CSV table of C-alpha atoms and ligand atoms in Angstrom, one decimal:
chain,number,residue,atom,x,y,z
Y,1,ILE,CA,40.3,5.4,-1.4
Y,2,LEU,CA,38.5,6.0,1.8
Y,3,VAL,CA,39.8,3.6,4.5
Y,4,GLU,CA,37.5,3.1,7.4
Y,5,PHE,CA,38.4,1.2,10.6
Y,6,SER,CA,36.8,-0.1,13.7
Y,7,MET,CA,38.8,-0.6,16.9
Y,8,GLY,CA,38.3,-2.4,20.2
Y,9,VAL,CA,40.5,-1.6,23.1
Y,10,SER,CA,41.3,-3.4,26.3
Y,11,ARG,CA,43.8,-2.4,28.9
Y,12,PHE,CA,46.5,-4.0,30.9
Y,13,PRO,CA,46.3,-4.3,33.9
Y,14,GLU,CA,42.9,-2.7,34.5
Y,15,ASP,CA,40.8,-5.3,32.5
Y,16,SER,CA,42.9,-8.4,33.1
Y,17,LEU,CA,46.4,-9.7,34.0
Y,18,VAL,CA,46.0,-12.6,31.6
Y,19,TYR,CA,47.3,-12.2,28.0
Y,20,ASN,CA,44.5,-14.3,26.4
Y,21,GLU,CA,41.8,-12.4,28.3
Y,22,ILE,CA,43.2,-9.1,27.2
Y,23,VAL,CA,43.1,-10.1,23.6
Y,24,MET,CA,39.6,-11.6,23.9
Y,25,TYR,CA,38.3,-8.5,25.6
Y,26,ALA,CA,39.7,-6.3,22.8
Y,27,ASP,CA,38.0,-8.6,20.3
Y,28,LEU,CA,34.8,-8.3,22.2
Y,29,ALA,CA,35.0,-4.5,22.2
Y,30,LEU,CA,35.7,-4.6,18.5
Y,31,TYR,CA,32.7,-6.9,18.0
Y,32,THR,CA,30.5,-4.4,19.8
Y,33,VAL,CA,31.7,-1.6,17.6
Y,34,LYS,CA,31.0,-3.6,14.5
Y,35,ASN,CA,27.5,-4.4,15.7
Y,36,THR,CA,26.7,-0.8,16.4
Y,37,GLY,CA,27.5,1.0,13.2
Y,38,LYS,CA,31.2,0.4,12.6
Y,39,SER,CA,33.9,3.1,11.9
Y,40,ASN,CA,34.3,3.8,15.6
Y,41,PHE,CA,36.2,2.5,18.6
Y,42,ALA,CA,35.2,1.2,22.0
Y,43,PHE,CA,36.9,0.4,25.3
Y,44,PHE,CA,36.1,-3.0,26.8
Y,45,THR,CA,33.5,-2.9,29.6
Y,46,ASN,CA,32.4,-5.5,32.1
Y,47,GLN,CA,28.9,-5.2,30.6
Y,48,MET,CA,30.3,-6.5,27.3
Y,49,SER,CA,31.5,-9.7,28.9
Y,50,GLU,CA,28.3,-10.1,30.9
Y,51,HIS,CA,26.5,-9.8,27.6
Y,52,LEU,CA,28.7,-12.4,26.0
Y,53,LYS,CA,28.3,-14.8,29.0
Y,54,GLU,CA,24.6,-14.5,28.7
Y,55,LYS,CA,24.7,-15.2,25.0
Y,56,ILE,CA,26.8,-18.3,25.5
Y,57,GLN,CA,24.3,-19.5,28.2
Y,58,ILE,CA,21.4,-18.9,25.9
Y,59,LYS,CA,23.1,-20.6,23.0
Y,60,ALA,CA,23.6,-23.7,25.2
Y,61,ILE,CA,19.9,-23.6,26.3
Y,62,ILE,CA,18.8,-23.4,22.6
Y,63,GLN,CA,21.1,-26.3,21.6
Y,64,ASP,CA,19.7,-28.4,24.4
Y,65,ALA,CA,16.1,-27.5,23.5
Y,66,ILE,CA,16.7,-28.5,19.9
Y,67,GLU,CA,18.1,-31.9,20.9
Y,68,ASN,CA,15.7,-32.6,23.7
Y,69,ASP,CA,12.3,-31.5,22.5
Y,70,GLY,CA,12.5,-28.3,24.6
Y,71,PHE,CA,10.2,-26.1,22.6
Y,72,LYS,CA,6.5,-25.6,22.7
Y,73,MET,CA,4.1,-23.3,20.9
Y,74,LEU,CA,1.5,-20.9,22.2
Y,75,TYR,CA,-1.3,-19.6,20.0
Y,76,GLN,CA,-2.6,-16.1,20.0
Y,77,PRO,CA,-6.1,-15.4,18.5
Y,78,LYS,CA,-6.7,-12.8,15.9
Y,79,ILE,CA,-10.2,-11.3,16.3
Y,80,CYS,CA,-12.5,-10.0,13.6
Y,81,LEU,CA,-13.8,-6.6,14.6
Y,82,THR,CA,-17.1,-7.0,12.8
Y,83,SER,CA,-18.2,-10.4,14.0
Y,84,GLY,CA,-16.2,-10.8,17.2
Y,85,GLU,CA,-15.1,-14.2,16.0
Y,86,ILE,CA,-11.6,-15.6,16.1
Y,87,VAL,CA,-10.4,-15.7,12.5
Y,88,GLY,CA,-7.0,-17.3,13.0
Y,89,TYR,CA,-4.0,-17.7,15.3
Y,90,GLU,CA,-0.4,-16.8,15.4
Y,91,ALA,CA,1.9,-19.6,16.6
Y,92,LEU,CA,4.6,-18.2,19.0
Y,93,ILE,CA,7.5,-20.3,20.3
Y,94,ARG,CA,8.4,-20.8,23.9
Y,95,LEU,CA,11.0,-22.7,25.8
Y,96,LYS,CA,9.3,-25.4,27.9
Y,97,GLU,CA,11.6,-25.3,30.9
Y,98,ILE,CA,13.0,-21.8,31.0
Y,99,ASN,CA,11.4,-18.4,30.9
Y,100,VAL,CA,13.5,-16.7,28.3
Y,101,SER,CA,11.5,-14.8,25.7
Y,102,PRO,CA,11.8,-15.5,22.0
Y,103,ALA,CA,12.6,-11.8,21.5
Y,104,MET,CA,15.8,-12.7,23.4
Y,105,PHE,CA,16.7,-16.2,22.0
Y,106,ILE,CA,15.5,-16.0,18.4
Y,107,PRO,CA,18.2,-13.4,17.5
Y,108,ILE,CA,20.8,-15.6,19.1
Y,109,ALA,CA,19.4,-18.6,17.3
Y,110,GLU,CA,19.7,-16.6,14.1
Y,111,GLU,CA,23.4,-15.8,14.7
Y,112,ASN,CA,24.2,-19.4,15.1
Y,113,ASN,CA,22.0,-20.8,12.4
Y,114,PHE,CA,20.0,-22.8,15.0
Y,115,ILE,CA,17.1,-21.0,13.6
Y,116,ILE,CA,17.0,-23.4,10.6
Y,117,SER,CA,16.3,-26.4,12.9
Y,118,ILE,CA,14.0,-24.3,15.0
Y,119,GLY,CA,12.1,-23.3,11.9
Y,120,ARG,CA,11.4,-26.9,11.1
Y,121,ILE,CA,10.6,-27.9,14.6
Y,122,VAL,CA,8.0,-25.0,14.7
Y,123,THR,CA,6.5,-26.0,11.4
Y,124,ASN,CA,6.2,-29.6,12.4
Y,125,GLN,CA,4.7,-28.8,15.8
Y,126,VAL,CA,2.2,-26.4,14.5
Y,127,ILE,CA,0.9,-28.8,11.8
Y,128,LEU,CA,0.8,-31.8,14.2
Y,129,GLN,CA,-1.1,-29.6,16.6
Y,130,MET,CA,-3.6,-28.7,13.9
Y,131,ALA,CA,-4.2,-32.4,13.1
Y,132,ASN,CA,-4.6,-33.0,16.8
Y,133,TRP,CA,-7.2,-30.2,17.1
Y,134,ARG,CA,-9.1,-31.6,14.2
Y,135,ALA,CA,-9.1,-35.0,15.8
Y,136,LEU,CA,-10.7,-33.4,18.9
Y,137,GLY,CA,-13.4,-32.0,16.7
Y,138,ILE,CA,-12.2,-28.4,16.5
Y,139,LYS,CA,-13.0,-26.4,13.4
Y,140,LEU,CA,-9.6,-25.5,12.1
Y,141,LYS,CA,-8.7,-21.9,11.5
Y,142,PRO,CA,-5.6,-20.5,9.8
Y,143,VAL,CA,-2.4,-20.4,11.8
Y,144,SER,CA,0.5,-18.2,11.0
Y,145,ILE,CA,4.1,-19.1,11.5
Y,146,ASN,CA,7.0,-16.7,11.9
Y,147,PHE,CA,9.8,-17.1,9.4
Y,148,SER,CA,13.2,-15.7,10.0
Y,149,ALA,CA,15.5,-14.2,7.3
Y,150,ILE,CA,18.2,-16.8,7.9
Y,151,GLN,CA,15.7,-19.5,7.1
Y,152,PHE,CA,16.1,-18.7,3.4
Y,153,GLN,CA,19.3,-20.7,3.6
Y,154,ASP,CA,17.1,-23.8,4.3
Y,155,ILE,CA,16.6,-24.5,0.6
Y,156,ASP,CA,14.4,-27.5,1.1
Y,157,TYR,CA,12.1,-25.8,3.6
Y,158,ILE,CA,9.2,-25.7,1.2
Y,159,ASP,CA,9.5,-29.5,0.6
Y,160,TYR,CA,9.6,-30.0,4.3
Y,161,LEU,CA,6.5,-27.9,4.8
Y,162,THR,CA,4.7,-29.6,2.1
Y,163,ASP,CA,5.6,-33.1,3.5
Y,164,CYS,CA,4.3,-32.0,6.9
Y,165,LEU,CA,1.1,-30.8,5.4
Y,166,ASN,CA,0.5,-33.9,3.3
Y,167,GLN,CA,1.4,-36.4,6.1
Y,168,ASN,CA,-1.2,-34.7,8.3
Y,169,ASN,CA,-3.7,-33.9,5.7
Y,170,ILE,CA,-3.8,-30.2,6.4
Y,171,SER,CA,-4.7,-27.8,3.7
Y,172,PRO,CA,-2.0,-25.2,2.8
Y,173,ASN,CA,-4.8,-22.6,2.9
Y,174,LEU,CA,-4.7,-23.0,6.7
Y,175,ILE,CA,-1.1,-21.9,6.9
Y,176,GLU,CA,0.2,-18.4,6.7
Y,177,ILE,CA,3.9,-17.4,6.8
Y,178,GLU,CA,4.9,-14.2,8.6
Y,179,LEU,CA,8.0,-12.4,7.2
Y,180,THR,CA,9.5,-9.2,8.5
Y,181,GLU,CA,10.5,-6.1,6.6
Y,182,ARG,CA,14.1,-7.0,7.4
Y,183,VAL,CA,13.8,-10.2,5.4
Y,184,LEU,CA,12.8,-8.3,2.4
Y,185,MET,CA,15.5,-5.6,2.8
Y,186,GLU,CA,18.2,-8.2,3.1
Y,187,ASN,CA,17.1,-10.8,0.5
Y,188,LYS,CA,14.5,-9.1,-1.6
Y,189,GLU,CA,15.0,-11.3,-4.8
Y,190,GLN,CA,15.2,-14.5,-2.8
Y,191,ALA,CA,12.3,-13.5,-0.7
Y,192,ILE,CA,10.1,-12.8,-3.7
Y,193,VAL,CA,10.9,-16.2,-5.2
Y,194,LEU,CA,10.0,-18.0,-2.0
Y,195,MET,CA,6.9,-15.9,-1.5
Y,196,ASN,CA,5.6,-16.7,-5.0
Y,197,LYS,CA,6.3,-20.4,-4.4
Y,198,LEU,CA,4.4,-20.4,-1.1
Y,199,ARG,CA,1.5,-18.6,-2.6
Y,200,LYS,CA,1.3,-20.9,-5.5
Y,201,LEU,CA,0.8,-23.7,-2.9
Y,202,GLY,CA,-2.0,-21.8,-1.4
Y,203,ILE,CA,-0.1,-20.5,1.7
Y,204,GLY,CA,-0.8,-16.9,2.7
Y,205,ILE,CA,2.0,-14.4,3.2
Y,206,SER,CA,1.9,-11.8,5.8
Y,207,MET,CA,4.3,-8.9,6.4
Y,208,ASP,CA,5.0,-8.8,10.1
Y,209,ASP,CA,6.0,-5.8,12.2
Y,210,PHE,CA,5.1,-3.2,9.6
Y,211,GLY,CA,6.0,0.2,10.8
Y,212,SER,CA,8.7,-0.9,13.2
Y,213,GLU,CA,11.6,-0.2,10.9
Y,214,TYR,CA,11.6,0.8,7.3
Y,215,SER,CA,7.8,1.0,6.7
Y,216,SER,CA,8.1,1.7,3.0
Y,217,LEU,CA,4.7,1.9,1.3
Y,218,ASN,CA,6.7,1.9,-1.9
Y,219,TYR,CA,7.8,-1.8,-1.8
Y,220,ILE,CA,4.7,-3.3,-0.3
Y,221,SER,CA,2.7,-2.4,-3.4
Y,222,ASP,CA,4.8,-4.7,-5.7
Y,223,LEU,CA,5.2,-7.7,-3.3
Y,224,PRO,CA,3.2,-10.9,-3.4
Y,225,LEU,CA,1.5,-10.3,0.0
Y,226,ASP,CA,-1.9,-11.1,1.5
Y,227,VAL,CA,-1.7,-9.5,4.9
Y,228,LEU,CA,0.1,-6.5,6.5
Y,229,LYS,CA,0.5,-6.6,10.2
Y,230,PHE,CA,0.7,-3.2,11.9
Y,231,ASP,CA,3.4,-3.3,14.6
Y,232,ARG,CA,2.4,-2.4,18.1
Y,233,GLU,CA,4.6,0.7,17.9
Y,234,LEU,CA,3.0,1.9,14.7
Y,235,ASN,CA,-0.4,1.4,16.3
Y,236,LEU,CA,0.5,3.4,19.3
Y,237,LYS,CA,1.8,6.2,17.2
Y,238,LEU,CA,-1.1,6.3,14.8
Y,239,LEU,CA,-3.7,5.9,17.6
Y,240,SER,CA,-2.3,8.7,19.7
Y,241,LEU,CA,-2.7,11.2,16.9
Y,242,ASP,CA,-5.5,13.7,17.3
Y,243,ASP,CA,-6.3,13.6,13.7
Y,244,ASP,CA,-8.0,10.2,12.9
Y,245,THR,CA,-7.8,10.8,9.1
Y,246,VAL,CA,-4.1,9.8,9.1
Y,247,ILE,CA,-4.9,6.2,10.2
Y,248,MET,CA,-8.1,6.1,8.1
Y,249,LYS,CA,-6.3,7.1,4.9
Y,250,LEU,CA,-3.4,4.7,5.5
Y,251,ILE,CA,-5.8,1.8,6.1
Y,252,GLU,CA,-7.8,2.8,3.0
Y,253,PHE,CA,-4.6,2.9,0.9
Y,254,ILE,CA,-3.4,-0.5,2.1
Y,255,LYS,CA,-6.9,-2.0,1.5
Y,256,SER,CA,-6.8,-0.6,-2.1
Y,257,LEU,CA,-3.7,-2.8,-2.6
Y,258,LYS,CA,-6.0,-5.7,-1.7
Y,259,LEU,CA,-4.1,-6.4,1.5
Y,260,GLU,CA,-5.7,-7.4,4.7
Y,261,ILE,CA,-4.6,-5.5,7.8
Y,262,VAL,CA,-4.0,-7.0,11.3
Y,263,ALA,CA,-3.3,-4.6,14.1
Y,264,GLU,CA,-0.9,-6.1,16.6
Y,265,GLY,CA,-0.3,-5.4,20.3
Y,266,ILE,CA,-3.7,-4.0,21.1
Y,267,GLU,CA,-4.2,-3.8,24.8
Y,268,GLU,CA,-7.0,-1.3,25.3
Y,269,TYR,CA,-10.6,-1.0,24.4
Y,270,SER,CA,-10.2,2.6,23.2
Y,271,GLN,CA,-7.7,1.3,20.6
Y,272,VAL,CA,-10.1,-1.3,19.4
Y,273,THR,CA,-12.9,1.2,18.8
Y,274,LYS,CA,-10.6,3.6,17.0
Y,275,LEU,CA,-9.2,0.9,14.8
Y,276,LYS,CA,-12.7,-0.4,14.0
Y,277,ASN,CA,-13.9,3.1,13.1
Y,278,SER,CA,-10.8,3.6,10.9
Y,279,GLY,CA,-11.6,0.5,8.8
Y,280,CYS,CA,-9.3,-2.1,10.4
Y,281,ASN,CA,-11.0,-5.5,10.5
Y,282,ILE,CA,-8.6,-7.7,12.5
Y,283,VAL,CA,-6.9,-7.2,15.8
Y,284,GLN,CA,-4.4,-9.2,17.8
Y,285,GLY,CA,-3.4,-8.3,21.3
Y,286,TYR,CA,-3.7,-8.8,25.1
Y,287,TYR,CA,-7.0,-6.8,25.2
Y,288,PHE,CA,-8.7,-9.9,23.6
Y,289,SER,CA,-6.3,-12.7,24.5
Y,290,ARG,CA,-2.7,-13.4,25.4
Y,291,PRO,CA,-1.0,-16.3,23.5
Y,292,VAL,CA,-2.5,-19.5,25.0
Y,293,GLU,CA,-1.7,-23.1,25.4
Y,294,PRO,CA,-3.0,-25.4,22.6
Y,295,GLU,CA,-5.5,-27.1,25.1
Y,296,GLU,CA,-7.2,-23.8,25.7
Y,297,ILE,CA,-8.1,-23.5,22.1
Y,298,LEU,CA,-10.7,-26.2,22.7
Y,299,SER,CA,-12.9,-23.8,24.7
Y,300,LEU,CA,-11.7,-20.6,23.0
Y,301,ASN,CA,-12.2,-21.5,19.3
Y,302,ASP,CA,-15.9,-20.7,19.0
Y,303,LYS,CA,-15.9,-17.7,21.4
Y,304,ILE,CA,-17.6,-14.5,20.1
Y,305,TYR,CA,-15.9,-11.5,21.6
Y,306,LYS,CA,-17.9,-8.4,22.4
Y,307,ILE,CA,-16.6,-5.5,20.4
M,401,LIG,P1,5.9,-11.1,16.5
M,401,LIG,O1,5.9,-12.1,15.5
M,401,LIG,O2,5.7,-9.7,16.1
M,401,LIG,O3,4.9,-11.5,17.6
M,401,LIG,C1,4.1,-10.6,18.4
M,401,LIG,C2,4.7,-10.5,19.8
M,401,LIG,O4,3.9,-9.6,20.5
M,401,LIG,C3,4.6,-11.8,20.6
M,401,LIG,O5,5.7,-11.8,21.5
M,401,LIG,C4,3.3,-11.6,21.4
M,401,LIG,O6,3.3,-12.4,22.6
M,401,LIG,C5,3.4,-10.1,21.7
M,401,LIG,N1,2.1,-9.5,22.0
M,401,LIG,C6,0.9,-9.9,21.5
M,401,LIG,N2,-0.1,-9.1,22.0
M,401,LIG,C7,0.6,-8.1,22.7
M,401,LIG,C8,0.1,-7.0,23.4
M,401,LIG,O7,-1.1,-6.7,23.4
M,401,LIG,N3,1.0,-6.2,24.0
M,401,LIG,C9,2.3,-6.5,23.9
M,401,LIG,N4,3.2,-5.7,24.6
M,401,LIG,N5,2.8,-7.6,23.3
M,401,LIG,C10,1.9,-8.4,22.6
M,401,LIG,P2,6.6,-13.1,21.7
M,401,LIG,O8,5.8,-14.3,21.7
M,401,LIG,O9,7.5,-12.8,22.9
M,401,LIG,O10,7.5,-13.1,20.4
M,401,LIG,C11,8.4,-12.1,20.1
M,401,LIG,C12,9.0,-12.2,18.7
M,401,LIG,O11,9.8,-13.4,18.6
M,401,LIG,C13,7.9,-12.4,17.6
M,401,LIG,O12,7.4,-11.1,17.3
M,401,LIG,C14,8.7,-13.0,16.5
M,401,LIG,O13,9.4,-12.1,15.8
M,401,LIG,C15,9.6,-13.9,17.3
M,401,LIG,N6,9.1,-15.3,17.3
M,401,LIG,C16,8.2,-15.8,18.1
M,401,LIG,N7,7.9,-17.1,17.8
M,401,LIG,C17,8.7,-17.4,16.7
M,401,LIG,C18,8.9,-18.5,15.9
M,401,LIG,O14,8.3,-19.6,16.0
M,401,LIG,N8,9.9,-18.4,14.9
M,401,LIG,C19,10.5,-17.2,14.6
M,401,LIG,N9,11.4,-17.2,13.6
M,401,LIG,N10,10.4,-16.2,15.4
M,401,LIG,C20,9.5,-16.2,16.4
M,402,LIG,MG1,4.7,-12.5,14.0
M,403,LIG,MG1,4.9,-8.5,14.9
């Protein structure tokens, strides 16, 4: 039997003179080891406690935002490279009062299961917003919502989503759910059940951040998917290659699986032209537009971008 162990070490009197703190710091060092691959040891550092303090602060910020309507959504357009039209939006969460990025607070919300409440708040806000846009005379376009792996524990989520849609008279075809590769790696069976249920309702499924982690072409072929989103890193890698046939063939292959491709994080015109020439139809990124406030959609929605 192979026995593996992880160890966290704190030192008296260097780290603290207080017994409870010494134990807490050793724990913290142990926690760091476990989060970075296990079967190792680490000495406590001040950086670890700074990190923990920051986490505790962010946790309090999230809790407060959940209780006091502290979140808002921004919307980032996705542009069709053939027509220059906006073909849809991605809803991206922000804290109203504090400038902490979701890349920072979403993982903490996931650790604390706050993400379940956040997931519902996001869903509700997006659908209300769409009803609001419609009331203002805007032609509705599909909006995608990010869905975290932990949200699989929210077993009534689909009912909640359906209620929101029905109450606001929004068609499920106008909603797309973005899942990450990690979701599928961790809960493949559960994920497929949920994906099938969502698709049956008419909701589109998109695989987010493709190319940032596992990037397995093997599993995407047998998943119930509609869209594959190329991660910014993957785009940078593919677009920097001298040989254009790599990206062309990859896009061709993915299209042969009847999947739509959205290239994310596009900041430069040279990337836009290269993607277009390689057969990619839809692009999202700062080159066209940053995520914007919902009011801006009023003037943006019918814009035709020059490609
Ligand atoms: P994501 O879903 O992959 O979203 C794309 C991120 O890239 C967004 O960051 C967006 O603002 C940013 N981005 C867009 N265009 C560009 C570009 O041209 N260059 C660069 N450098 N970045 C670009 P954001 O809004 O900070 O969100 C970060 C991540 O947080 C998202 O990545 C998503 O995983 C998560 N997230 C955001 N909103 C939600 C939400 O409502 N629910 C959940 N569960 N996660 C969310
Ligand atoms: Mg996304
Ligand atoms: Mg992404």
